[in-house]
Amino acid sequence: MTNKDLFYAIHECQDEYIVEVIEDELNQRDTFFYNRRKQGVLKIAVVALICIIAFGTGVSALAAVSDPFRNWLIKLFDGDKVTMLYTNDKDNHVISLEDSMLIAGEKESFVYRYHIEKEEEVVDQVYTIQDDHLSLLTINKFKGNYDGDPFEFQYVRKGKEIFAFHYQGSVSQVFSVTEGDDVYIDLYKLDETRDIVEKECIARLNLQTGKMKKISNDHMICNFVMSPNGKVLLCNHRSDKYWSSFDLKTGIEKKVKGIDGYAHSDEIYFQDDRHILTLGEEVWDGNQQLYYSTYKIDLQKGKIMEEYKDNGEIHMEWSYKWKNKVLKLSNITNGDSFEMKDIKNEIYPLDEQGDYVLFGNLENEDSMYLVNLKKKTYKKLDIPKQFYSDIEIHLAISEKKLLVTNGKQAYLVDISEF
């Protein structure tokens, strides 16, 4: 019996209470969700005045026709944008989010269930968000070797992205962007003591044929940051304290001027595959350091193109300032700005993904705002006190949905028009 059949059957009983409840429930079935990010997940947990930012969630059974938590979401986001989360397995399990589930991904959202074994995270199942449900993905395994040292990893794929896990042997990292069946990986080899990395390289491999080709030398003992579409790797040669760009098509590596040798990956923001923003010169007032400027660097030319006399706290691109109940957000590269008015308490970014930023104040749980930088819009999230200790909010980037849970119920919220 479908939901609609059930509605009509009960409607014939003329029980106004049952009709109201079922109608309310059916109105919500076409809406829903929320999400988290690790290398690509956003999770905000507001716990007793503390927001815990992460990307994790979990799955368990749920049975509820109508409840205050759902009603609050419907009122906040409009009923046709809120849908209860479920899986597309044979039982159509309804889902809540717990600590046994996390979300990974850069442009896609991979929701995975795991358990801890010998203090390590072991992935059991991986889902992807599809429409208003979670779809189970098939886990694959790849085995290879680097100069005689074996390695293996497991993975799932969606679109042009791969989520790899359970690394064993000489593989250090599988980069997220795919080109057909080809992926890029970071391989390493230890010396005889098994304590020091003797050599390291970047290789391209085909997941279907198993064919692998080294595209760099064996001296890439680096930390890496991949550009958004997988064209370039930024390489931090940590022992020599400099950065280079490595073109994944041509295999050409160039030193890049302007990036501090000690810069962290979160101090580098790709505007596109060839241009980045990073911290520039220190700005001082006497003996007091005020802030850093920002460099725009062309990776093809390997040099600084522009310097901005400010720095952004959001994506290295946007700065913000709160004064007299007004929060002003400004783009340091193009001068765009907008204001959020009547902000009673000072707020700051709790997490951000893509164009979306969650602003809040850890000491004032009522001060929570969802901001769209591209559209210059914002929405206050008035969280009822009874949900403060349990609510979690995650952002699914490509799906443009929030995954919202109170630990017992989980819903998807469509924010594509926000």
XYZ file of C-alpha atoms in Angstrom, residues 1-415:
415
model
C 0.000 0.000 0.000
C 1.410 3.386 -0.983
C 1.340 6.474 1.242
C -1.459 7.897 -0.863
C -3.488 4.651 -0.597
C -3.039 4.746 3.154
C -4.247 8.318 3.253
C -7.448 7.565 1.355
C -8.165 4.474 3.454
C -7.907 6.379 6.700
C -9.681 9.402 5.273
C -12.804 7.273 4.797
C -12.960 6.770 8.586
C -13.860 10.450 8.939
C -11.591 10.689 11.966
C -10.522 14.329 11.824
C -7.495 13.784 14.024
C -6.150 10.877 11.935
C -6.813 12.747 8.699
C -4.966 15.823 9.964
C -1.936 13.807 11.047
C -1.702 11.736 7.856
C -2.254 14.728 5.583
C 0.483 16.555 7.447
C 2.814 13.593 7.064
C 2.126 13.162 3.350
C 2.772 16.822 2.724
C 6.263 16.337 4.109
C 7.249 13.196 2.214
C 8.279 15.202 -0.860
C 10.819 17.327 1.003
C 13.812 16.906 3.416
C 17.599 16.625 4.603
C 20.976 17.753 6.039
C 24.756 16.936 5.696
C 28.356 16.900 6.903
C 31.847 17.272 5.357
C 35.300 15.901 6.080
C 37.501 16.577 3.111
C 33.977 17.565 1.863
C 31.338 17.560 4.585
C 29.820 20.084 6.913
C 28.532 19.183 10.335
C 27.414 21.581 13.017
C 26.367 20.139 16.354
C 24.934 22.566 18.879
C 25.427 20.873 22.252
C 24.552 22.706 25.468
C 25.745 26.068 24.161
C 28.677 24.441 22.307
C 28.710 24.049 18.506
C 30.798 21.068 17.484
C 31.870 21.423 13.858
C 32.504 18.141 12.051
C 31.088 15.969 9.282
C 29.646 12.948 10.974
C 26.295 11.351 11.433
C 24.635 7.968 11.926
C 21.690 5.796 10.969
C 19.029 4.119 13.121
C 15.328 3.306 13.049
C 12.682 6.005 13.526
C 8.928 5.915 13.819
C 7.103 9.214 14.160
C 4.112 10.633 12.345
C 4.210 14.121 13.773
C 6.616 15.762 16.223
C 7.766 19.214 17.395
C 11.167 18.904 15.706
C 9.678 18.297 12.273
C 7.045 20.981 12.781
C 9.771 23.493 13.655
C 11.656 22.685 10.426
C 8.488 22.969 8.350
C 7.690 26.368 9.817
C 11.282 27.577 9.356
C 11.865 26.374 5.785
C 8.348 25.898 4.351
C 6.759 22.468 4.302
C 7.444 21.631 0.660
C 11.212 21.877 1.254
C 11.430 19.461 4.204
C 11.525 15.674 3.748
C 12.135 12.815 6.154
C 15.362 10.962 5.334
C 15.251 7.282 4.390
C 17.294 4.675 2.502
C 16.275 3.102 -0.791
C 16.816 -0.450 0.422
C 13.986 -2.988 0.363
C 12.671 -1.832 3.741
C 12.898 1.923 3.021
C 14.451 2.503 6.426
C 13.800 5.883 7.954
C 17.047 7.425 9.222
C 18.383 9.351 12.157
C 21.976 10.510 12.376
C 24.286 9.184 15.038
C 28.008 9.051 15.761
C 28.344 5.894 13.681
C 27.918 7.801 10.407
C 30.015 10.483 8.738
C 29.904 12.451 5.496
C 32.887 12.861 3.168
C 33.411 14.386 -0.267
C 34.567 17.542 -2.011
C 31.847 18.151 -4.593
C 29.764 15.042 -3.928
C 28.395 13.830 -0.606
C 29.314 10.339 0.568
C 27.493 9.286 3.737
C 29.273 6.340 5.314
C 28.577 4.022 8.221
C 31.584 2.838 10.196
C 32.760 1.125 13.362
C 35.953 1.427 15.416
C 38.335 -1.512 15.391
C 41.713 -1.335 17.169
C 41.288 2.446 17.447
C 40.829 2.772 13.691
C 37.777 3.784 11.681
C 36.474 0.879 9.576
C 33.975 1.786 6.843
C 31.063 -0.652 6.576
C 28.683 0.926 4.065
C 28.669 4.043 1.897
C 25.569 5.889 0.648
C 25.080 8.853 -1.633
C 22.275 11.401 -1.485
C 19.810 10.902 -4.325
C 16.647 12.992 -4.456
C 15.085 12.482 -1.011
C 16.846 9.307 0.093
C 20.203 7.627 0.599
C 21.304 5.240 -2.133
C 23.720 2.420 -1.232
C 26.944 2.369 -3.271
C 29.014 -0.693 -4.180
C 32.406 -0.789 -2.443
C 35.281 -1.773 -4.747
C 38.901 -2.730 -4.027
C 42.124 -1.912 -5.883
C 45.499 -3.628 -5.434
C 48.862 -2.605 -6.877
C 52.512 -2.093 -6.017
C 55.056 0.726 -5.966
C 58.566 -0.466 -6.797
C 57.846 -3.867 -5.267
C 55.935 -2.576 -2.226
C 52.261 -3.672 -2.345
C 49.338 -1.357 -1.623
C 45.578 -1.525 -1.695
C 42.551 0.617 -0.968
C 38.768 0.424 -1.141
C 36.611 3.021 -2.852
C 33.230 4.169 -4.138
C 32.510 6.563 -6.979
C 29.888 9.134 -7.878
C 29.988 11.547 -10.781
C 33.582 12.711 -11.237
C 34.617 12.019 -7.668
C 36.075 9.050 -5.805
C 35.952 8.430 -2.048
C 38.801 6.086 -1.085
C 39.461 4.526 2.321
C 41.100 1.579 4.115
C 44.556 2.415 2.762
C 47.132 -0.353 3.227
C 50.778 -0.545 2.207
C 52.538 2.154 0.214
C 49.572 4.337 -0.766
C 49.360 7.655 1.072
C 46.423 9.321 -0.675
C 43.922 8.862 -3.496
C 42.919 12.281 -4.787
C 39.189 12.878 -5.125
C 38.862 14.012 -8.768
C 38.445 11.325 -11.454
C 38.831 11.452 -15.242
C 36.769 8.583 -16.553
C 38.283 5.512 -14.899
C 41.575 7.296 -14.152
C 42.575 8.627 -10.732
C 45.712 10.193 -9.262
C 47.434 8.721 -6.223
C 50.310 9.573 -3.890
C 52.650 6.609 -3.309
C 55.617 6.350 -0.937
C 58.377 3.921 0.018
C 60.068 3.665 3.439
C 63.757 3.051 4.002
C 65.140 -0.090 5.658
C 64.375 1.268 9.141
C 60.686 1.614 8.129
C 60.684 5.028 9.853
C 61.742 7.441 7.099
C 60.125 8.097 3.718
C 62.829 7.236 1.208
C 60.920 8.260 -1.909
C 57.461 9.395 -2.945
C 55.724 9.980 -6.268
C 52.480 10.899 -7.997
C 50.994 8.230 -10.270
C 47.997 7.950 -12.559
C 46.116 4.654 -12.541
C 43.125 3.188 -14.313
C 40.679 1.533 -11.941
C 39.345 -0.824 -14.606
C 42.517 -2.034 -16.338
C 44.830 -1.713 -13.327
C 47.409 0.054 -15.489
C 49.510 2.535 -13.476
C 52.076 5.098 -14.609
C 54.324 7.320 -12.503
C 53.988 10.920 -13.730
C 56.475 12.518 -11.335
C 59.965 11.728 -10.099
C 60.477 9.892 -6.811
C 61.369 13.026 -4.849
C 57.849 14.365 -4.279
C 58.078 14.095 -0.497
C 55.364 16.685 -0.031
C 52.012 17.696 1.358
C 49.559 18.125 -1.518
C 46.502 20.271 -2.320
C 44.568 19.462 -5.513
C 42.837 22.147 -7.581
C 39.026 21.968 -7.878
C 38.925 20.161 -11.237
C 42.045 18.074 -10.806
C 44.309 20.021 -13.165
C 47.076 20.997 -10.755
C 48.632 19.772 -7.519
C 50.156 22.303 -5.152
C 53.136 20.631 -3.496
C 54.629 21.695 -0.173
C 58.225 20.445 -0.094
C 58.221 20.481 3.675
C 61.912 19.738 4.226
C 63.026 22.471 1.790
C 60.317 24.945 2.871
C 58.873 25.880 -0.518
C 55.776 25.242 -2.660
C 55.548 24.174 -6.275
C 52.756 23.547 -8.775
C 52.619 20.216 -10.595
C 50.637 20.040 -13.844
C 48.932 16.638 -13.853
C 48.635 16.544 -17.671
C 52.160 17.563 -18.639
C 54.037 16.444 -15.522
C 55.785 19.832 -15.398
C 56.639 21.154 -11.937
C 57.336 24.829 -11.200
C 58.350 26.628 -8.036
C 55.726 29.122 -6.898
C 56.727 32.455 -5.423
C 54.625 34.072 -2.745
C 53.436 31.061 -0.719
C 55.027 30.825 2.699
C 56.929 27.557 3.076
C 55.149 26.979 6.380
C 51.654 27.804 5.043
C 48.906 25.347 5.952
C 46.505 24.015 3.344
C 43.634 26.038 4.864
C 45.663 29.188 4.130
C 45.399 28.473 0.397
C 42.186 28.995 -1.568
C 41.769 27.999 -5.224
C 39.724 30.580 -7.134
C 40.024 28.240 -10.123
C 42.507 25.603 -11.315
C 45.224 28.160 -12.032
C 44.806 30.937 -9.476
C 44.996 30.888 -5.684
C 44.704 33.275 -2.766
C 47.100 32.959 0.151
C 48.423 35.047 3.038
C 50.837 37.782 1.996
C 52.820 40.374 3.932
C 52.451 41.068 7.640
C 50.910 44.447 8.448
C 52.275 46.047 11.608
C 51.405 49.017 13.789
C 54.597 49.701 15.691
C 55.383 46.489 17.555
C 51.897 45.031 17.097
C 51.000 42.840 14.161
C 47.554 43.789 12.879
C 46.901 41.324 10.044
C 48.232 39.864 6.793
C 47.636 41.125 3.290
C 46.487 38.629 0.636
C 48.331 37.536 -2.497
C 46.665 36.402 -5.695
C 49.073 34.000 -7.412
C 49.083 32.721 -10.984
C 50.255 29.111 -10.803
C 51.138 28.881 -14.505
C 53.469 31.848 -14.228
C 54.483 30.943 -10.687
C 54.323 34.493 -9.410
C 52.218 37.046 -7.522
C 49.685 38.865 -9.705
C 47.978 41.111 -7.126
C 48.148 42.034 -3.456
C 45.045 42.974 -1.465
C 45.509 45.082 1.647
C 43.287 42.843 3.722
C 42.581 39.164 4.258
C 39.408 37.137 4.293
C 38.313 34.884 7.118
C 35.897 32.982 4.848
C 37.509 31.101 1.923
C 40.386 33.619 2.106
C 38.067 35.842 0.046
C 35.411 37.301 2.342
C 35.967 39.353 5.475
C 33.330 40.323 8.024
C 32.885 42.916 10.769
C 30.156 43.245 13.402
C 29.314 46.690 14.830
C 26.162 48.281 16.243
C 24.016 45.182 15.503
C 25.118 45.121 11.853
C 27.327 42.434 10.324
C 29.059 43.614 7.149
C 30.542 41.027 4.795
C 33.011 42.196 2.131
C 34.761 40.444 -0.734
C 38.387 41.604 -0.590
C 39.042 40.813 -4.277
C 36.201 42.627 -6.054
C 34.721 44.993 -3.465
C 31.303 43.309 -3.254
C 29.623 43.678 0.141
C 26.312 43.339 1.927
C 24.940 43.853 5.431
C 23.032 41.700 7.884
C 21.003 43.967 10.152
C 19.540 43.651 13.633
C 22.168 41.100 14.721
C 21.851 41.433 18.500
C 24.939 39.406 19.446
C 28.339 39.319 17.785
C 28.549 36.316 15.444
C 31.314 34.645 13.452
C 31.680 31.737 10.985
C 31.132 28.310 12.519
C 31.599 26.493 9.217
C 31.377 27.089 5.487
C 30.941 25.105 2.285
C 30.832 26.571 -1.189
C 28.674 29.702 -1.167
C 27.088 28.845 2.189
C 28.287 29.907 5.636
C 26.830 29.108 9.027
C 27.298 32.058 11.388
C 26.715 31.866 15.112
C 27.905 32.604 18.620
C 28.913 29.787 20.954
C 27.690 31.694 23.990
C 24.371 32.779 22.482
C 22.719 29.715 21.006
C 19.856 31.811 19.640
C 22.290 33.566 17.283
C 22.499 31.192 14.312
C 22.317 32.303 10.657
C 22.607 30.564 7.294
C 24.251 32.872 4.738
C 24.526 32.610 0.948
C 27.536 34.700 -0.105
C 26.787 34.493 -3.825
C 23.195 35.695 -3.541
C 23.960 37.961 -0.549
C 21.044 36.558 1.409
C 20.712 35.220 4.938
C 18.209 33.435 7.154
C 18.051 33.304 10.927
C 17.678 29.808 12.361
C 15.558 30.259 15.468
C 16.387 27.056 17.334
C 13.917 26.199 20.142
C 15.580 25.635 23.497
C 14.405 22.040 23.706
C 16.606 21.186 20.682
C 19.787 23.028 21.751
C 21.536 19.982 23.170
C 20.924 17.590 20.259
C 20.590 19.405 16.944
C 23.123 18.873 14.165
C 23.201 20.639 10.806
C 25.178 19.378 7.794
C 25.533 20.810 4.310
C 25.416 18.628 1.181
C 27.295 20.757 -1.339
C 26.294 19.411 -4.741
C 22.714 18.619 -3.678
C 22.208 22.066 -2.090
C 20.444 20.535 0.880
C 20.773 20.683 4.623
C 20.731 17.466 6.599
C 19.224 18.260 9.990
C 18.880 15.858 12.900
C 18.172 15.828 16.612
C 19.777 12.385 17.007
C 16.427 10.628 16.630
C 14.957 12.045 13.447
C 16.708 13.257 10.303
C 15.353 15.500 7.554
C 16.538 16.916 4.253
C 15.925 20.612 3.650
C 16.128 21.922 0.096
C 18.032 25.234 0.122
